[in-house]
Short mmCIF file of C-alpha atoms and ligand atoms in Angstrom, two decimals:
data_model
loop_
_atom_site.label_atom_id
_atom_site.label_comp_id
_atom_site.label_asym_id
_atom_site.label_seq_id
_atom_site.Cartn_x
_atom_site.Cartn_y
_atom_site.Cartn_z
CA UNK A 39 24.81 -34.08 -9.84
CA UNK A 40 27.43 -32.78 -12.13
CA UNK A 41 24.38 -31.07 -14.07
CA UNK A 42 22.82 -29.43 -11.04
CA UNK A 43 25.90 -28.29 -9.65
CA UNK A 44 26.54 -26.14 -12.93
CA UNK A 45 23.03 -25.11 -13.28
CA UNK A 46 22.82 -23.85 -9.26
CA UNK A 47 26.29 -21.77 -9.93
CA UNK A 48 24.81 -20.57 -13.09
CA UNK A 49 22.02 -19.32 -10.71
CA UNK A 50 24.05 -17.83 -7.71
CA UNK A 51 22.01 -20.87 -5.65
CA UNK A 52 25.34 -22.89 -5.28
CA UNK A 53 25.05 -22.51 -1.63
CA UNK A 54 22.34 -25.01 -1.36
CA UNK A 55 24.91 -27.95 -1.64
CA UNK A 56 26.94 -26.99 0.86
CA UNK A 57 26.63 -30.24 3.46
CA UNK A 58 24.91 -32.32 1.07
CA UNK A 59 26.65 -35.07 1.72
CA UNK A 60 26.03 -35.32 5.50
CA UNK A 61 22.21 -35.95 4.00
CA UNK A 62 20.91 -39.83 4.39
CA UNK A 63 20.35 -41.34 1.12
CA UNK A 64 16.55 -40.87 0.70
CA UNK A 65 16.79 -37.15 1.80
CA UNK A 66 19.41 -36.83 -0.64
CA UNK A 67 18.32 -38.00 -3.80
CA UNK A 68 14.85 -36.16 -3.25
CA UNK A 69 16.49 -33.43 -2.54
CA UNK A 70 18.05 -33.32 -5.88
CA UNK A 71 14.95 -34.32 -7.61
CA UNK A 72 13.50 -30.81 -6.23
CA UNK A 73 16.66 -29.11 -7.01
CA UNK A 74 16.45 -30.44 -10.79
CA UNK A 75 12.62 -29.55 -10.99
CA UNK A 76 12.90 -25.58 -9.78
CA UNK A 77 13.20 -23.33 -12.83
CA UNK A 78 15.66 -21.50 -11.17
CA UNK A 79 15.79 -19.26 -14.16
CA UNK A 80 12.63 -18.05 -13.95
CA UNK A 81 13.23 -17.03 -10.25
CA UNK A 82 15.71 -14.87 -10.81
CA UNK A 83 13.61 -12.66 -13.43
CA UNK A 84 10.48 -11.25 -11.37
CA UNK A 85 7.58 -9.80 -13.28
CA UNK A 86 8.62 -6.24 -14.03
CA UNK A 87 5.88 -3.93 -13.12
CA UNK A 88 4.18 -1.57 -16.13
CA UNK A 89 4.27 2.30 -16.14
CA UNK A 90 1.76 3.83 -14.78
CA UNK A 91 2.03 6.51 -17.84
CA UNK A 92 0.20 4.17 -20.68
CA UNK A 93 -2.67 3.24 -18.34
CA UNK A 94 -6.15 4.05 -20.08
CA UNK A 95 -9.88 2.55 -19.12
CA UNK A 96 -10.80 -0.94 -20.09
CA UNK A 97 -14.04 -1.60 -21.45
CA UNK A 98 -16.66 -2.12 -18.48
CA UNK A 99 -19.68 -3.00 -18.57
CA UNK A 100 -21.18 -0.98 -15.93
CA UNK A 101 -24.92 -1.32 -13.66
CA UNK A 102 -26.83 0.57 -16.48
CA UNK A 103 -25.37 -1.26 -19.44
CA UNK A 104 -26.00 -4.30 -17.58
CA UNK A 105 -29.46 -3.54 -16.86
CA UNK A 106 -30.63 -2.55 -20.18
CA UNK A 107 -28.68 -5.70 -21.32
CA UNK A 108 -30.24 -7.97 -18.60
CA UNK A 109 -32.10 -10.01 -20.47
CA UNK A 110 -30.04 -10.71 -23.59
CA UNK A 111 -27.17 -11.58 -21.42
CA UNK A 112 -29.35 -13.87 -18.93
CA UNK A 113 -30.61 -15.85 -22.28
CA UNK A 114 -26.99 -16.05 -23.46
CA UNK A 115 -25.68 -17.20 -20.13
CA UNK A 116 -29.03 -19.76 -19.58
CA UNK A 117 -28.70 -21.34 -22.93
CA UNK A 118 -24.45 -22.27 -21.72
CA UNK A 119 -26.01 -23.74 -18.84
CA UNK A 120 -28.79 -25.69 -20.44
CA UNK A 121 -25.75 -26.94 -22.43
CA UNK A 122 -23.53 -28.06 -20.16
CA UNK A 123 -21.21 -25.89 -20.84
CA UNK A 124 -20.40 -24.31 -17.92
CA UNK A 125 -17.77 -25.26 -15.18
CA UNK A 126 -17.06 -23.92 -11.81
CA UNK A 127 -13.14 -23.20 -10.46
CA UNK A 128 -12.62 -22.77 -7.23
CA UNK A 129 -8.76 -21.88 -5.90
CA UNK A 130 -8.10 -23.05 -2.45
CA UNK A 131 -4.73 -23.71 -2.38
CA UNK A 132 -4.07 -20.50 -0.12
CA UNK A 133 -1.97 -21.12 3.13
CA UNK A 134 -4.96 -18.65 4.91
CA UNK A 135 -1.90 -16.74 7.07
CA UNK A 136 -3.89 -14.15 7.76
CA UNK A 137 -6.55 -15.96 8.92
CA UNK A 138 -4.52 -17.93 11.37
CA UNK A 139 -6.53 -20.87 11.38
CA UNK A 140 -4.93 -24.76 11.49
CA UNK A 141 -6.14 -26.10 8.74
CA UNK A 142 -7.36 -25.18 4.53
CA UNK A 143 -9.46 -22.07 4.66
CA UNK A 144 -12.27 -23.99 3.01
CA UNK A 145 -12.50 -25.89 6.23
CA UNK A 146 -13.12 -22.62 8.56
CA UNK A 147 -16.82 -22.64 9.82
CA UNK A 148 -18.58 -19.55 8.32
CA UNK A 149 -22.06 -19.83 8.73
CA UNK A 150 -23.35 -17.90 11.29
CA UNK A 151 -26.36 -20.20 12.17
CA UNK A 152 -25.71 -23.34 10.47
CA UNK A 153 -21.85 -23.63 11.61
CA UNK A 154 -21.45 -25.07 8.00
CA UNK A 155 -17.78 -24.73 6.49
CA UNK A 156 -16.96 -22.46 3.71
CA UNK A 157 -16.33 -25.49 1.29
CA UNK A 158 -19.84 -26.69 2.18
CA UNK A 159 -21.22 -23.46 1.47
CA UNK A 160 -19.54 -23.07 -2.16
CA UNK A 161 -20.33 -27.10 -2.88
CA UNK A 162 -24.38 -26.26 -2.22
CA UNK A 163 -23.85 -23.21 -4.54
CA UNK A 164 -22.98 -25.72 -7.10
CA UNK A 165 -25.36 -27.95 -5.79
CA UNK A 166 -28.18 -25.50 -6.40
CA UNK A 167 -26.93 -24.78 -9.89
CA UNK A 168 -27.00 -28.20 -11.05
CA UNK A 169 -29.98 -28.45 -9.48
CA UNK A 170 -31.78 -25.90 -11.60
CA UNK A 171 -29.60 -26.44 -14.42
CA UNK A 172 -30.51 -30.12 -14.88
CA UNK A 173 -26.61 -30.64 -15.07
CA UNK A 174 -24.13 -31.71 -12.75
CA UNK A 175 -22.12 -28.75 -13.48
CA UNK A 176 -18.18 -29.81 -12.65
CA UNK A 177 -16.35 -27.77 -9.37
CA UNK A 178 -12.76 -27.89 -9.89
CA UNK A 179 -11.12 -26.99 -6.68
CA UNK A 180 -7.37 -26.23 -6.60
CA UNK A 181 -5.61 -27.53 -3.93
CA UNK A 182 -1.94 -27.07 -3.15
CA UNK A 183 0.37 -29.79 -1.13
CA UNK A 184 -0.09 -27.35 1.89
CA UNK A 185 -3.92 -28.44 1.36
CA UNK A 186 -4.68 -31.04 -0.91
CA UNK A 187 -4.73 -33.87 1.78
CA UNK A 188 -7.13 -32.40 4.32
CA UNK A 189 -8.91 -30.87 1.54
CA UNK A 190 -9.43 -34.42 -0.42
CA UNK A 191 -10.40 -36.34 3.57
CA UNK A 192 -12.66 -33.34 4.21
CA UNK A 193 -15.00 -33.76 1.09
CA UNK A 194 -14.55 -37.56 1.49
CA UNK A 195 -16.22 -37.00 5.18
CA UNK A 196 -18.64 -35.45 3.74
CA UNK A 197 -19.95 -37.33 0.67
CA UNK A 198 -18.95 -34.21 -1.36
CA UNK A 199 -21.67 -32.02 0.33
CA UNK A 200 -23.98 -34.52 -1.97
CA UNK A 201 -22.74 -33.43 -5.43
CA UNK A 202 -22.56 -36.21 -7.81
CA UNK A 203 -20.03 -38.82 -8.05
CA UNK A 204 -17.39 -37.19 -10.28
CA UNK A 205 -18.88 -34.05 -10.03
CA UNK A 206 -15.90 -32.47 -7.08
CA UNK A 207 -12.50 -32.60 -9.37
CA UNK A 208 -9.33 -31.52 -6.89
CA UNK A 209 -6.00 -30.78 -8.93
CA UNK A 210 -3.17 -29.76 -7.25
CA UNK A 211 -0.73 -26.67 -7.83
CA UNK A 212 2.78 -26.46 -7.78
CA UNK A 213 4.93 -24.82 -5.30
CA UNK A 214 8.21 -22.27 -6.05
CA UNK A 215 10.95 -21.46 -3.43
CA UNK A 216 11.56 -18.85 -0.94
CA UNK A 217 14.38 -16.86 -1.29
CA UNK A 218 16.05 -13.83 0.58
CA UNK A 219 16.67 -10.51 0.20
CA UNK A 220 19.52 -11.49 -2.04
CA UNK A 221 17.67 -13.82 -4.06
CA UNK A 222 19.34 -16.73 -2.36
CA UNK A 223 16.62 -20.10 -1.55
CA UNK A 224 16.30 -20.72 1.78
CA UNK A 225 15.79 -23.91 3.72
CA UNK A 226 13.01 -25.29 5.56
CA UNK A 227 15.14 -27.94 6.85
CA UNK A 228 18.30 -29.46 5.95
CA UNK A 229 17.62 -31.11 2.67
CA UNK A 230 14.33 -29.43 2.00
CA UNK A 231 13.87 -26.16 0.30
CA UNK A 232 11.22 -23.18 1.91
CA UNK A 233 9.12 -22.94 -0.10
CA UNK A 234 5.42 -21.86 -0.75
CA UNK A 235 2.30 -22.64 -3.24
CA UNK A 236 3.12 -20.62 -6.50
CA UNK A 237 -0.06 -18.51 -6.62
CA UNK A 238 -3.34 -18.60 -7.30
CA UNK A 239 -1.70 -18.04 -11.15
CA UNK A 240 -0.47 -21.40 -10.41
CA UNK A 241 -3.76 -22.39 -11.27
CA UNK A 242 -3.52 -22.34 -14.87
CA UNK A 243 -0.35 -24.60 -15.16
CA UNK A 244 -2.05 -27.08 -12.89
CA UNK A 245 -4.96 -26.87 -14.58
CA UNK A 246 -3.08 -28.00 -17.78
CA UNK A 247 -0.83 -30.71 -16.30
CA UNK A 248 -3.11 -32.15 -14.02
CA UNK A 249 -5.15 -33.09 -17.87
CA UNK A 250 -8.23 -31.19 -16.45
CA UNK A 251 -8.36 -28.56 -19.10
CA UNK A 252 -8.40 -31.28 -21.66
CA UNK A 253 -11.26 -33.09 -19.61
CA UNK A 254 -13.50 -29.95 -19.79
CA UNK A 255 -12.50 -29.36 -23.46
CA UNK A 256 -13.85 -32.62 -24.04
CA UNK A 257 -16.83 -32.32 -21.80
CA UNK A 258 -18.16 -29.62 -24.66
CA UNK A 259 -17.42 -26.98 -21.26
CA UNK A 260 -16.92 -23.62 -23.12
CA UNK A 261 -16.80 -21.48 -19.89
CA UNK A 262 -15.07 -21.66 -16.56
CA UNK A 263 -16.73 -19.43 -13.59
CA UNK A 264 -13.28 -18.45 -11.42
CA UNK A 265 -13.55 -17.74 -8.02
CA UNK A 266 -11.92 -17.53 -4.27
CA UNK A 267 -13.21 -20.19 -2.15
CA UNK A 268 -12.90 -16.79 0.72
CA UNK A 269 -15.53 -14.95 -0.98
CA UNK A 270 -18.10 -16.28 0.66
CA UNK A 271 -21.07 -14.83 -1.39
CA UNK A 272 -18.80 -15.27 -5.17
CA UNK A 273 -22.29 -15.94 -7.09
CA UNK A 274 -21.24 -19.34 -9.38
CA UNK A 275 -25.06 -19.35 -10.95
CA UNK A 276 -24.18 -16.10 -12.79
CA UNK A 277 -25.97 -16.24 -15.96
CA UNK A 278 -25.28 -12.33 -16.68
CA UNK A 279 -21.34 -13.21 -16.19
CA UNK A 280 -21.57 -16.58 -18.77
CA UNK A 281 -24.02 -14.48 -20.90
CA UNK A 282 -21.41 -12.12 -21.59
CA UNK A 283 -19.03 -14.44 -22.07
CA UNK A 284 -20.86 -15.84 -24.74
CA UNK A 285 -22.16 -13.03 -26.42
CA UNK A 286 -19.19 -11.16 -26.96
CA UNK A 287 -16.57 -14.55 -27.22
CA UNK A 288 -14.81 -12.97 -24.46
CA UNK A 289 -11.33 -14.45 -23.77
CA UNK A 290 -11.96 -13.48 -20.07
CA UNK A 291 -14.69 -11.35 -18.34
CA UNK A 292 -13.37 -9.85 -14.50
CA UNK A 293 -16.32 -8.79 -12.56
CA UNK A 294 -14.87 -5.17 -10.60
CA UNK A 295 -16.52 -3.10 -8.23
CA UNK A 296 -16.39 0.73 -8.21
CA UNK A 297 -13.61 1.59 -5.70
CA UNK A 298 -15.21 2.39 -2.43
CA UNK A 299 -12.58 5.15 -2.30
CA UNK A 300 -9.55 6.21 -4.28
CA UNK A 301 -7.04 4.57 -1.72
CA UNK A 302 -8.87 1.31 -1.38
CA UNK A 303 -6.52 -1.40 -1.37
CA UNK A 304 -7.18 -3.42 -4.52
CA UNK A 305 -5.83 -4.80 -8.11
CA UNK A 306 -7.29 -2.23 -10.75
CA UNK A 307 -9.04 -3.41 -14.32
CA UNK A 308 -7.37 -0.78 -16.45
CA UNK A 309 -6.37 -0.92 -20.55
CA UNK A 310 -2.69 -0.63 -21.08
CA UNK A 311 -2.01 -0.33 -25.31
CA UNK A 312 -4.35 -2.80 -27.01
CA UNK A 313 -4.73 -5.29 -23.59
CA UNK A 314 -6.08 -4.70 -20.46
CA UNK A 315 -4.18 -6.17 -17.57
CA UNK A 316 -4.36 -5.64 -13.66
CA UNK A 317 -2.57 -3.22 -11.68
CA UNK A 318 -2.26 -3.58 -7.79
CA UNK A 319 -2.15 -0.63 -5.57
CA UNK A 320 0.97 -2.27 -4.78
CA UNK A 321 2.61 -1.50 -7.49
CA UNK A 322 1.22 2.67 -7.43
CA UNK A 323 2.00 6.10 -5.44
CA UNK A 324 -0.98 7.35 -3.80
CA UNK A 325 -0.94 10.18 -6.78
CA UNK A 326 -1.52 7.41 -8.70
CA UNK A 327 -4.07 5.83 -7.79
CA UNK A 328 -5.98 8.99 -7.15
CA UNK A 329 -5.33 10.02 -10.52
CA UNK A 330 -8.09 11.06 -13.06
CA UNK A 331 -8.56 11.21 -16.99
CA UNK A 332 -9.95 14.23 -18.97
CA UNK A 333 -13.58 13.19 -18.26
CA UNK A 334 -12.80 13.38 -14.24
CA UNK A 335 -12.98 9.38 -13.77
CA UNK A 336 -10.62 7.88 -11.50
CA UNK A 337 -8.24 5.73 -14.16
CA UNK A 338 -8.16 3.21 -11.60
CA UNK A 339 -11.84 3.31 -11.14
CA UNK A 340 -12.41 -0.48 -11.43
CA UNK A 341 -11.27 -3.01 -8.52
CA UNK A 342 -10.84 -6.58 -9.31
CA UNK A 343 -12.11 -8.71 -6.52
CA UNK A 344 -10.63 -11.89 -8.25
CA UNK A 345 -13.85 -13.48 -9.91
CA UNK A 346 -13.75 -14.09 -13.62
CA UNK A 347 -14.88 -16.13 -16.54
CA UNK A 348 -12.40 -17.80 -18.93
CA UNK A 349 -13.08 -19.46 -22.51
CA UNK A 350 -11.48 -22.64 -22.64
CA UNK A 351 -10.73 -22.16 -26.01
CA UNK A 352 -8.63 -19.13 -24.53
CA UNK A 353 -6.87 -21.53 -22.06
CA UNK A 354 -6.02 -24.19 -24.58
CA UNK A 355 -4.03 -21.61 -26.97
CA UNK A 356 -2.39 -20.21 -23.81
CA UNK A 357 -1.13 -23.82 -23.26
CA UNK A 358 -0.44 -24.77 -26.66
CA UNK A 359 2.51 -22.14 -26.45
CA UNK A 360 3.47 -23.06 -23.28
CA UNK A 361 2.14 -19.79 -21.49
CA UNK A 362 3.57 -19.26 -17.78
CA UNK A 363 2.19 -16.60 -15.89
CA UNK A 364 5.27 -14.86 -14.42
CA UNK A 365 6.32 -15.00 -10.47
CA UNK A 366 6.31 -11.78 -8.43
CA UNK A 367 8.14 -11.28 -5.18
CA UNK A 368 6.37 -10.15 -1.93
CA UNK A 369 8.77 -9.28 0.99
CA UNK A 370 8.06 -11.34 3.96
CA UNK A 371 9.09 -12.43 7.35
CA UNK A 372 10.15 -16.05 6.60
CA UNK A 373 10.76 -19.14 8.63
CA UNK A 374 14.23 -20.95 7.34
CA UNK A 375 16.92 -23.40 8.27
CA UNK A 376 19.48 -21.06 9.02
CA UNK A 377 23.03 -21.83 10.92
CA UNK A 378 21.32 -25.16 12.12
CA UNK A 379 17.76 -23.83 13.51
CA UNK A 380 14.38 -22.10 12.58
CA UNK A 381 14.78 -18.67 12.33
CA UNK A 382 13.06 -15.81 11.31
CA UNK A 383 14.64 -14.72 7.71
CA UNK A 384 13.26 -11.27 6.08
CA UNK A 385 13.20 -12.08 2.25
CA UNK A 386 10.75 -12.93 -0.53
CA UNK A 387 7.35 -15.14 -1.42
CA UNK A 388 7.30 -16.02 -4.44
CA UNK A 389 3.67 -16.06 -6.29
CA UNK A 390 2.31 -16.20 -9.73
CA UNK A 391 -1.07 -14.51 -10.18
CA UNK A 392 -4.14 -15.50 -12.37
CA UNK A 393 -4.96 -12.05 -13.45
CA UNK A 394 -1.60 -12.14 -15.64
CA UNK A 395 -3.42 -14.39 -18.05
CA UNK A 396 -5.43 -11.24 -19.13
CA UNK A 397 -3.02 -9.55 -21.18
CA UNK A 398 -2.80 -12.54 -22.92
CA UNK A 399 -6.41 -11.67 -23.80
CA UNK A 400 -7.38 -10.31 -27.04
CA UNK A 401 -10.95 -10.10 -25.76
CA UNK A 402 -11.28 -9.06 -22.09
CA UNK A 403 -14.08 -7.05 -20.94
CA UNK A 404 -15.05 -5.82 -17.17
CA UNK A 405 -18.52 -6.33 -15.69
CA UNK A 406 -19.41 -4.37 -12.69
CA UNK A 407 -20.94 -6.19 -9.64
CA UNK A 408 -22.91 -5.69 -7.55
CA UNK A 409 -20.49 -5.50 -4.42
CA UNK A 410 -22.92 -5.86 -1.60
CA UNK A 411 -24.77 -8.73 -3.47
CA UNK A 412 -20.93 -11.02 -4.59
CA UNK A 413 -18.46 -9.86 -2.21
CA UNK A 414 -17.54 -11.16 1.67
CA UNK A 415 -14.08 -11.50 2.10
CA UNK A 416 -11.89 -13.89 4.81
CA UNK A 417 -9.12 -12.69 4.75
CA UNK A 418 -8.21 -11.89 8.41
CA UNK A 419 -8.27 -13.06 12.07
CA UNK A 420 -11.72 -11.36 13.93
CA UNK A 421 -9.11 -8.91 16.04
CA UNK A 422 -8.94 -7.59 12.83
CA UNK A 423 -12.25 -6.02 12.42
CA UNK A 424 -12.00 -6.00 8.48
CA UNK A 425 -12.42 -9.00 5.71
CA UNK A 426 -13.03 -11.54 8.43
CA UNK A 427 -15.38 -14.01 9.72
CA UNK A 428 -17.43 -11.39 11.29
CA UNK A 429 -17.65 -9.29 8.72
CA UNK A 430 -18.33 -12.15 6.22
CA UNK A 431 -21.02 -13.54 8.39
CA UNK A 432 -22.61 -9.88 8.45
CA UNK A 433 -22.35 -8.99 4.92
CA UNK A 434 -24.21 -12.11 4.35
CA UNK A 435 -26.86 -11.66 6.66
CA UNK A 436 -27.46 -7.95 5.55
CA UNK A 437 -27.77 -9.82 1.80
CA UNK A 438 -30.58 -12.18 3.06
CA UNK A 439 -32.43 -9.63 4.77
CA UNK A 440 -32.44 -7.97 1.80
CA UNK A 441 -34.26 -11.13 -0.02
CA UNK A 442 -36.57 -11.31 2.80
CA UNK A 443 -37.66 -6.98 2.42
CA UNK A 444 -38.08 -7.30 -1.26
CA UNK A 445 -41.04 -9.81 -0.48
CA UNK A 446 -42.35 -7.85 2.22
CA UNK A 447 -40.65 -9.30 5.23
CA UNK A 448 -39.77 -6.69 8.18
CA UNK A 449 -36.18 -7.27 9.51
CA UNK A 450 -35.77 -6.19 12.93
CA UNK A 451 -32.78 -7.83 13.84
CA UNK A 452 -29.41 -6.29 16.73
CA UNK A 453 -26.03 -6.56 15.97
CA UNK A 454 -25.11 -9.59 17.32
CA UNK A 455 -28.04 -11.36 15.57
CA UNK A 456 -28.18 -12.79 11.85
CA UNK A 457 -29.95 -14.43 8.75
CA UNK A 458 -28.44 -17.22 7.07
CA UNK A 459 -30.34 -18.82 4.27
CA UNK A 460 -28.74 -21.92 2.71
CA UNK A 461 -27.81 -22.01 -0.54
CA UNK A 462 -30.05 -25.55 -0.90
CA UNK A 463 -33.35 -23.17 -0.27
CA UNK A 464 -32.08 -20.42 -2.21
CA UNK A 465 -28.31 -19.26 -3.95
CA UNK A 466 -29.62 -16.74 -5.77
CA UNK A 467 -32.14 -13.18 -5.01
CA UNK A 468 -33.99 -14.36 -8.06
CA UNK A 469 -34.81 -18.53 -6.43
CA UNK A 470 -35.12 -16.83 -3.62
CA UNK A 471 -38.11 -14.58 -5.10
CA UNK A 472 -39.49 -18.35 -6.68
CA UNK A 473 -39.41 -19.88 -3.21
CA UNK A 474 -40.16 -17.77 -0.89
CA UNK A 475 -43.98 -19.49 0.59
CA UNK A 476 -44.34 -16.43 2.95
CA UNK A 477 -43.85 -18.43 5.61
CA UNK A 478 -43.01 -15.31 8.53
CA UNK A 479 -44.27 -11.91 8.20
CA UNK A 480 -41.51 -10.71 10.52
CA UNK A 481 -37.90 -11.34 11.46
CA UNK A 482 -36.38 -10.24 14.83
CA UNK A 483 -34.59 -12.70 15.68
CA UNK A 484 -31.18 -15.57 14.72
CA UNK A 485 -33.16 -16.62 11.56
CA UNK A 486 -32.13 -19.86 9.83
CA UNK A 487 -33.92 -21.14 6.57
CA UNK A 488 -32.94 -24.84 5.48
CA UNK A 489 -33.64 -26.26 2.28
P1 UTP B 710 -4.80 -14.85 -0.86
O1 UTP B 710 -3.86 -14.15 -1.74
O2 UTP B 710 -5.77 -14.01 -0.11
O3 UTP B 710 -3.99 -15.79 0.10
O4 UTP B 710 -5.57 -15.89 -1.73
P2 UTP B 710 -4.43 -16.82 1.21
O5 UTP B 710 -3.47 -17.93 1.09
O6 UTP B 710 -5.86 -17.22 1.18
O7 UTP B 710 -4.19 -16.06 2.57
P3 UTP B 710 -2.88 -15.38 3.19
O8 UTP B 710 -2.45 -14.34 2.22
O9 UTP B 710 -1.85 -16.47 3.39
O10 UTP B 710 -3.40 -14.82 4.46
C1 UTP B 710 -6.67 -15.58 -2.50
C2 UTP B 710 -7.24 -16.87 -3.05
O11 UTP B 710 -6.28 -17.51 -3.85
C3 UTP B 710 -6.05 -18.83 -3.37
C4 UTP B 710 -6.48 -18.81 -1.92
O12 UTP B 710 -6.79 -20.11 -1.49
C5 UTP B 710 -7.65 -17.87 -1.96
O13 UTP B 710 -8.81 -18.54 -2.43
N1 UTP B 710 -4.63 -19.16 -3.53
C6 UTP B 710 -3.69 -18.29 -3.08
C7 UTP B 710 -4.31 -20.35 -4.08
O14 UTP B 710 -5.18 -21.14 -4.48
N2 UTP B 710 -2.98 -20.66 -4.20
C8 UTP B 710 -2.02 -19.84 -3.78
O15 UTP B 710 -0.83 -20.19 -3.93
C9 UTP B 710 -2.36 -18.62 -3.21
#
């Protein structure tokens, strides 16, 4: 106690003793427990953002490098698989706020024919992979305590969407404390600090406590495909991505998109000295982001929309010198324990994020995507009208139509009608090109195709 006490003064966080001892015993001493655990430290020392003055281009590999490289980086990637060297991460620890919906994201229903559930959508991506891989290829998904126990009962419900036995690893991230404008933690209740999952950076700590970095090390997995489990088209059989990987030992490859338009709201790819690291728009003036380099490009040309590959071997050094990514604050309208009830608090969330393992990176290279192929984002309610089911569930649909016109299909479809194609039939543009028996001629109306 004596300890703690010392430590919280040390920390300007003294306050959260005050009434302590009106606590019952079992709130008390776990209360404590937390208040020993929190690198309070840490907390007080927010990642300090970069100038935007030493900001140069990263090396990308953009659509016409990756075309003429197509097929070296396809064998490259191919011959990982064939290995079994090749895991899939998927973060889902998210609380979803935007989203507003009761429950983990991964839960929502997303497909706009089958009803299916993003997680069921992601687990048949994997399915598929192993499939034609001839390996059960692991999923790692990252739950947080806001979601691990629905998350865990949901697969269990579902027989794992009929991966393998072993196949679905959950680990579980850690959580940091909310504090307020001054810095101070707040309460969710008496007894129990606010406090929120640390990031989808969190991901990398967990990764190494929870021993499943040493599992995959072990497994012979070289590679680890990263992605969102809101992006509902995030390809995970991505030879080109692993390829690359491979070829070039990358420490970390982050797929980015051309920005649609200067101001688009993203996390930038950019070279800063001898690293590259990502900049959020956050974090720039609109001159900023709008500014260009003595060839004309935009310097923050490249958005990151959070999918990456990471050596393991990469991951293991991190941990061997106990690597933390940093925590950021993001202002926030809170809910805390103040003056004896809930009230709304204006302060800070406190987040680590993933992409701070790339300046860590000696070898980090860019890939550009192919955005209307990889990216449908839930992020928001409907009302919202952008990065939302609706617009997930289109995106999608346009993608499949697509399939269905490169082998001669017509598409006449309205607005309100779609094309959902399961990942068990085809994941991919190129199984879909293998499969496709030429069943229909024409497509004009809600068009579902089963495996
Ligand atoms: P977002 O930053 O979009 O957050 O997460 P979110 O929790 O899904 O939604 P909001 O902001 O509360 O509305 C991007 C990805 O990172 C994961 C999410 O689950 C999502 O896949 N994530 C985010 C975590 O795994 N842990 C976190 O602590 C935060």
């Amino acid at each position: 106690m004596h300890d703690i006490q010392q430590r919280l003064e040390r920390h300007g966080q003294a306050h959260l003793l005050e009434g302590i001892d009106q606590l019952d015993d079992a709130t008390q001493e776990a209360f404590l427990a937390r208040l020993a655990a929190v690198d309070w430290a840490e907390l007080a020392h927010p990642a300090v953002p970069v100038p935007a003055t030493e900001v140069g281009a990263s090396r990308v590999i953009d659509a016409a490098e990756r075309t003429r490289r197509g097929e070296e980086l396809v064998r490259a990637g191919e011959q990982a698989y064939a290995q079994g060297a090749v895991a899939v991460l998927i973060v889902a620890g998210g609380q979803g706020t935007r989203l507003g919906y009761n429950g983990p994201k991964g839960c929502f229903s997303i497909g706009a024919l089958s009803g299916k559930s993003i997680y069921q959508l992601q687990a048949e991506k994997v399915r598929a992979l192993s499939r034609r891989t001839g390996h059960a290829v692991p999923l790692l998904v990252m739950t947080s305590p806001m979601t691990d126990a629905a998350t865990r009962a949901f697969f269990a419900e579902q027989d794992d969407f009929g991966l393998a036995d072993g196949q679905v690893r959950f680990f579980c991230q850690g959580t940091v404390p909310s504090i307020d404008s001054e810095g101070h933690a707040l309460l969710a209740a008496p007894g129990r600090l606010l406090e929120n999952p640390d990031g989808h950076g969190g991901c990398f700590t967990a990764l190494v406590d929870s021993g499943r970095l040493d599992e995959l090390a072990q497994a012979g997995i070289r590679r680890i495909v990263y992605i969102q489990v809101d992006n509902i088209l995030a390809p995970v059989d991505d030879p080109e991505l692993v390829g690359l990987s491979e070829r070039e030992s990358a420490d970390v490859v982050t797929k980015v998109l051309a920005k649609a338009h200067p101001d688009e709201k993203v996390g930038h790819l950019v070279r800063v000295g001898d690293r590259d690291r990502i900049i959020e728009y956050t974090e720039l003036s609109q001159d900023e982001t709008r500014l260009r380099n003595a060839d004309g490009e935009l310097v923050y040309r490249w958005g990151s929309p959070a999918m990456h590959c990471w050596g393991v071997d990469f991951l293991h050094g991190l941990a061997q010198r106990d690597f933390k990514p940093p925590l950021h604050r993001s202002a926030k309208p809170l809910q805390a324990w103040v003056d004896g009830a809930v009230q709304q608090v204006q302060g800070w969330k406190c987040e680590r994020f993933i992409f701070d393992l790339i300046p860590e990176a000696p070898v980090s290279i860019g890939l550009e995507l192919d955005r209307a192929a990889e990216f449908a984002p839930v992020k928001n309610a409907d009302e919202k009208g952008v990065d939302c089911p609706a617009t997930a569930r289109r995106l999608a649909s346009d993608l499949y139509a697509g399939w269905l016109r490169a082998e001669g299909v017509e598409v006449a479809l309205d607005e309100r009608q779609h094309i959902e194609i399961s990942p068990l039939y085809a994941a991919t543009a190129r199984d879909f090109a293998r499969v496709w028996d030429g069943r229909c001629q024409r497509v004009e109306a809600d068009y579902l195709l089963e495996a």
